[in-house]
Short mmCIF file of C-alpha atoms in Angstrom, two decimals:
data_model
loop_
_atom_site.label_atom_id
_atom_site.label_comp_id
_atom_site.label_asym_id
_atom_site.label_seq_id
_atom_site.Cartn_x
_atom_site.Cartn_y
_atom_site.Cartn_z
CA MET Y 235 0.00 0.00 0.00
CA GLU Y 236 1.24 3.48 -0.85
CA LYS Y 237 0.07 6.83 0.52
CA ARG Y 238 0.22 10.21 -1.12
CA ILE Y 239 -0.41 13.46 0.70
CA PHE Y 240 -1.45 16.54 -1.23
CA ASN Y 241 -1.49 20.17 -0.25
CA ILE Y 242 -5.09 20.41 -1.39
CA GLU Y 243 -7.59 22.42 0.53
CA ASN Y 244 -10.48 20.54 2.03
CA LYS Y 245 -13.70 22.44 2.47
CA PHE Y 246 -15.88 22.40 5.51
CA GLU Y 247 -19.48 23.12 4.57
CA THR Y 248 -22.74 23.42 6.44
CA ARG Y 249 -25.70 22.32 4.34
CA GLU Y 250 -29.11 23.96 4.42
CA ASP Y 251 -30.33 21.21 6.77
CA GLY Y 252 -27.53 22.10 9.23
CA GLN Y 253 -25.45 19.02 8.48
CA GLU Y 254 -21.69 19.66 8.56
CA VAL Y 255 -19.86 18.12 5.61
CA VAL Y 256 -16.24 17.71 4.52
CA VAL Y 257 -15.54 17.91 0.78
CA GLY Y 258 -12.10 17.39 -0.72
CA TYR Y 259 -9.90 15.59 -3.21
CA GLY Y 260 -7.86 12.57 -2.19
CA SER Y 261 -5.95 12.74 -5.47
CA ILE Y 262 -5.42 15.27 -8.24
CA PHE Y 263 -4.75 14.05 -11.78
CA ASN Y 264 -1.74 15.20 -13.83
CA SER Y 265 -0.27 17.07 -10.88
CA ARG Y 266 3.48 16.68 -10.34
CA SER Y 267 4.43 15.43 -6.89
CA GLU Y 268 7.27 16.68 -4.75
CA ASN Y 269 10.52 14.74 -5.09
CA LEU Y 270 9.70 11.29 -3.74
CA GLY Y 271 13.26 10.24 -3.05
CA GLY Y 272 14.79 10.36 -6.51
CA PHE Y 273 11.71 10.60 -8.71
CA PHE Y 274 8.57 12.62 -9.33
CA GLU Y 275 5.12 11.20 -9.81
CA TYR Y 276 1.92 11.89 -11.72
CA ILE Y 277 -1.43 10.15 -11.47
CA SER Y 278 -3.07 9.65 -14.85
CA PRO Y 279 -6.75 10.60 -15.27
CA SER Y 280 -7.39 6.97 -16.25
CA ALA Y 281 -5.81 5.60 -13.04
CA ILE Y 282 -8.97 5.77 -10.94
CA THR Y 283 -12.26 4.69 -12.45
CA GLU Y 284 -15.77 4.07 -11.19
CA GLU Y 285 -14.84 0.36 -11.26
CA THR Y 286 -11.91 1.07 -8.92
CA ILE Y 287 -14.27 2.86 -6.54
CA GLU Y 288 -16.90 0.10 -6.70
CA LYS Y 289 -14.47 -2.73 -5.90
CA SER Y 290 -12.88 -0.84 -2.98
CA ASP Y 291 -14.44 -0.38 0.44
CA THR Y 292 -12.80 2.96 1.09
CA ARG Y 293 -12.83 4.68 4.47
CA ALA Y 294 -12.46 8.35 5.41
CA LEU Y 295 -9.92 8.72 8.22
CA ILE Y 296 -8.01 11.35 10.14
CA ASN Y 297 -4.25 11.12 9.40
CA HIS Y 298 -4.70 7.57 8.01
CA ASN Y 299 -5.44 6.39 11.55
CA GLN Y 300 -7.83 3.43 11.28
CA ASP Y 301 -9.02 4.14 14.82
CA LEU Y 302 -10.36 7.53 13.69
CA ILE Y 303 -12.88 6.49 11.06
CA LEU Y 304 -15.18 9.24 9.84
CA ALA Y 305 -17.11 7.50 7.07
CA ARG Y 306 -17.13 4.30 5.03
CA GLN Y 307 -18.12 3.59 1.47
CA SER Y 308 -19.96 0.32 2.18
CA ALA Y 309 -21.94 1.99 4.97
CA GLY Y 310 -23.14 4.66 2.53
CA THR Y 311 -21.57 7.44 4.59
CA LEU Y 312 -18.68 8.20 2.21
CA ASP Y 313 -19.32 9.52 -1.30
CA LEU Y 314 -16.49 9.02 -3.82
CA THR Y 315 -16.57 10.23 -7.40
CA VAL Y 316 -14.07 10.75 -10.19
CA ASP Y 317 -14.21 14.00 -12.13
CA GLU Y 318 -11.83 15.84 -14.45
CA LYS Y 319 -9.82 17.11 -11.45
CA GLY Y 320 -9.36 13.87 -9.54
CA LEU Y 321 -10.80 11.65 -6.82
CA ARG Y 322 -13.43 13.71 -4.99
CA TYR Y 323 -14.83 12.70 -1.63
CA SER Y 324 -17.47 14.00 0.72
CA PHE Y 325 -18.93 12.88 4.01
CA ALA Y 326 -21.03 14.23 6.84
CA ILE Y 327 -19.04 14.75 10.02
CA PRO Y 328 -20.06 12.02 12.46
CA GLU Y 329 -21.38 12.74 15.93
CA THR Y 330 -18.26 11.39 17.62
CA SER Y 331 -15.73 13.12 19.85
CA TYR Y 332 -13.05 13.08 17.13
CA GLY Y 333 -15.65 14.10 14.51
CA LYS Y 334 -16.38 17.19 16.58
CA ASP Y 335 -12.63 17.79 17.03
CA LEU Y 336 -12.19 17.52 13.26
CA ALA Y 337 -14.93 20.09 12.66
CA ILE Y 338 -13.34 22.55 15.08
CA ASN Y 339 -9.86 22.05 13.60
CA MET Y 340 -11.16 22.52 10.05
CA LYS Y 341 -13.14 25.62 11.00
CA ASN Y 342 -9.99 27.05 12.62
CA GLY Y 343 -7.89 26.22 9.53
CA ASN Y 344 -5.68 23.73 11.38
CA LEU Y 345 -6.53 20.80 9.08
CA THR Y 346 -6.76 21.60 5.38
CA GLN Y 347 -4.89 18.90 3.47
CA SER Y 348 -5.88 15.57 1.90
CA SER Y 349 -4.28 12.22 1.32
CA PHE Y 350 -5.18 8.79 0.02
CA ALA Y 351 -3.89 5.24 0.41
CA PHE Y 352 -3.87 2.83 -2.53
CA THR Y 353 -2.19 -0.03 -4.34
CA VAL Y 354 -0.80 0.43 -7.84
CA GLY Y 355 -2.09 -1.75 -10.65
CA SER Y 356 0.28 -0.38 -13.29
CA ASP Y 357 2.71 2.44 -13.86
CA ILE Y 358 5.08 3.78 -16.51
CA TRP Y 359 8.58 5.12 -15.87
CA SER Y 360 10.27 7.76 -18.00
CA THR Y 361 12.85 10.53 -17.80
CA ASP Y 362 11.96 14.16 -18.48
CA GLU Y 363 14.04 16.72 -20.42
CA ASP Y 364 15.79 17.78 -17.17
CA GLY Y 365 16.90 14.21 -16.42
CA ASN Y 366 14.35 13.64 -13.67
CA ASP Y 367 12.89 10.16 -13.30
CA ILE Y 368 9.11 10.25 -13.67
CA ARG Y 369 6.61 7.67 -12.52
CA THR Y 370 3.13 7.91 -14.01
CA ILE Y 371 0.57 5.77 -12.25
CA THR Y 372 -1.77 4.54 -14.99
CA ASN Y 373 -3.95 2.24 -12.88
CA ILE Y 374 -4.81 2.13 -9.20
CA ASP Y 375 -5.91 -1.34 -8.25
CA ARG Y 376 -7.53 -0.57 -4.90
CA LEU Y 377 -8.33 2.44 -2.73
CA PHE Y 378 -7.96 1.95 1.03
CA ASP Y 379 -8.72 5.36 2.44
CA VAL Y 380 -8.98 9.08 1.92
CA ALA Y 381 -7.82 11.17 4.85
CA VAL Y 382 -7.82 14.66 6.24
CA VAL Y 383 -4.18 15.11 7.25
CA THR Y 384 -1.98 17.39 9.31
CA TYR Y 385 1.16 17.39 7.17
CA PRO Y 386 0.94 18.06 3.42
CA ALA Y 387 4.43 16.84 2.57
CA TYR Y 388 5.12 13.66 0.65
CA SER Y 389 8.09 13.11 2.93
CA GLN Y 390 5.65 12.12 5.67
CA ALA Y 391 4.96 8.93 3.72
CA ASP Y 392 8.59 7.84 3.30
CA SER Y 393 8.00 4.33 4.61
CA ASP Y 394 5.26 3.84 2.03
CA LEU Y 395 7.60 4.56 -0.87
CA VAL Y 396 9.55 1.30 -0.73
CA VAL Y 397 7.50 -0.29 -3.52
CA ALA Y 398 7.92 2.78 -5.72
CA GLN Y 399 11.68 2.85 -5.04
CA ARG Y 400 11.91 -0.76 -6.23
CA GLY Y 401 10.11 0.24 -9.44
CA LEU Y 402 12.60 3.07 -9.94
CA ALA Y 403 15.52 0.67 -9.46
CA MET Y 404 14.06 -1.70 -12.06
CA TYR Y 405 13.55 1.21 -14.49
CA LYS Y 406 17.17 2.30 -14.12
#
């Protein structure tokens, strides 16, 4: 499983019925990553499909912590869609202690970034005109979670890059 953290603003919304909702993107297509330890990465618009979403039982978490579950796809509390921008998610904030903490932290601007955890089905390696190694993920096999996260730096997911580093070594 690999995780990618994006500096993408999540939105905290209050619907007309008073329900508090989080809306964000777990992944953005065709957006260049930070340096992931010797390579840069893009996620192709074809990498995540409705089929990918349907075969995954994705959860919404805080900081990828499975003890802090906010919503779940199979429970009907997490809405995932793919649009031209990327993997969009939304969920109503649950009436839990950490759900309330999340709402306060989002309202205060303390939590504004997104992340997602996944396994790669296929990827393509190349080198750009500046000599940088580029990994383009062309298929995501399974989505594990989308998360509201504290740190928007890819470096926070170093331990999850081992599989990608092996792919880079094979490419070279």
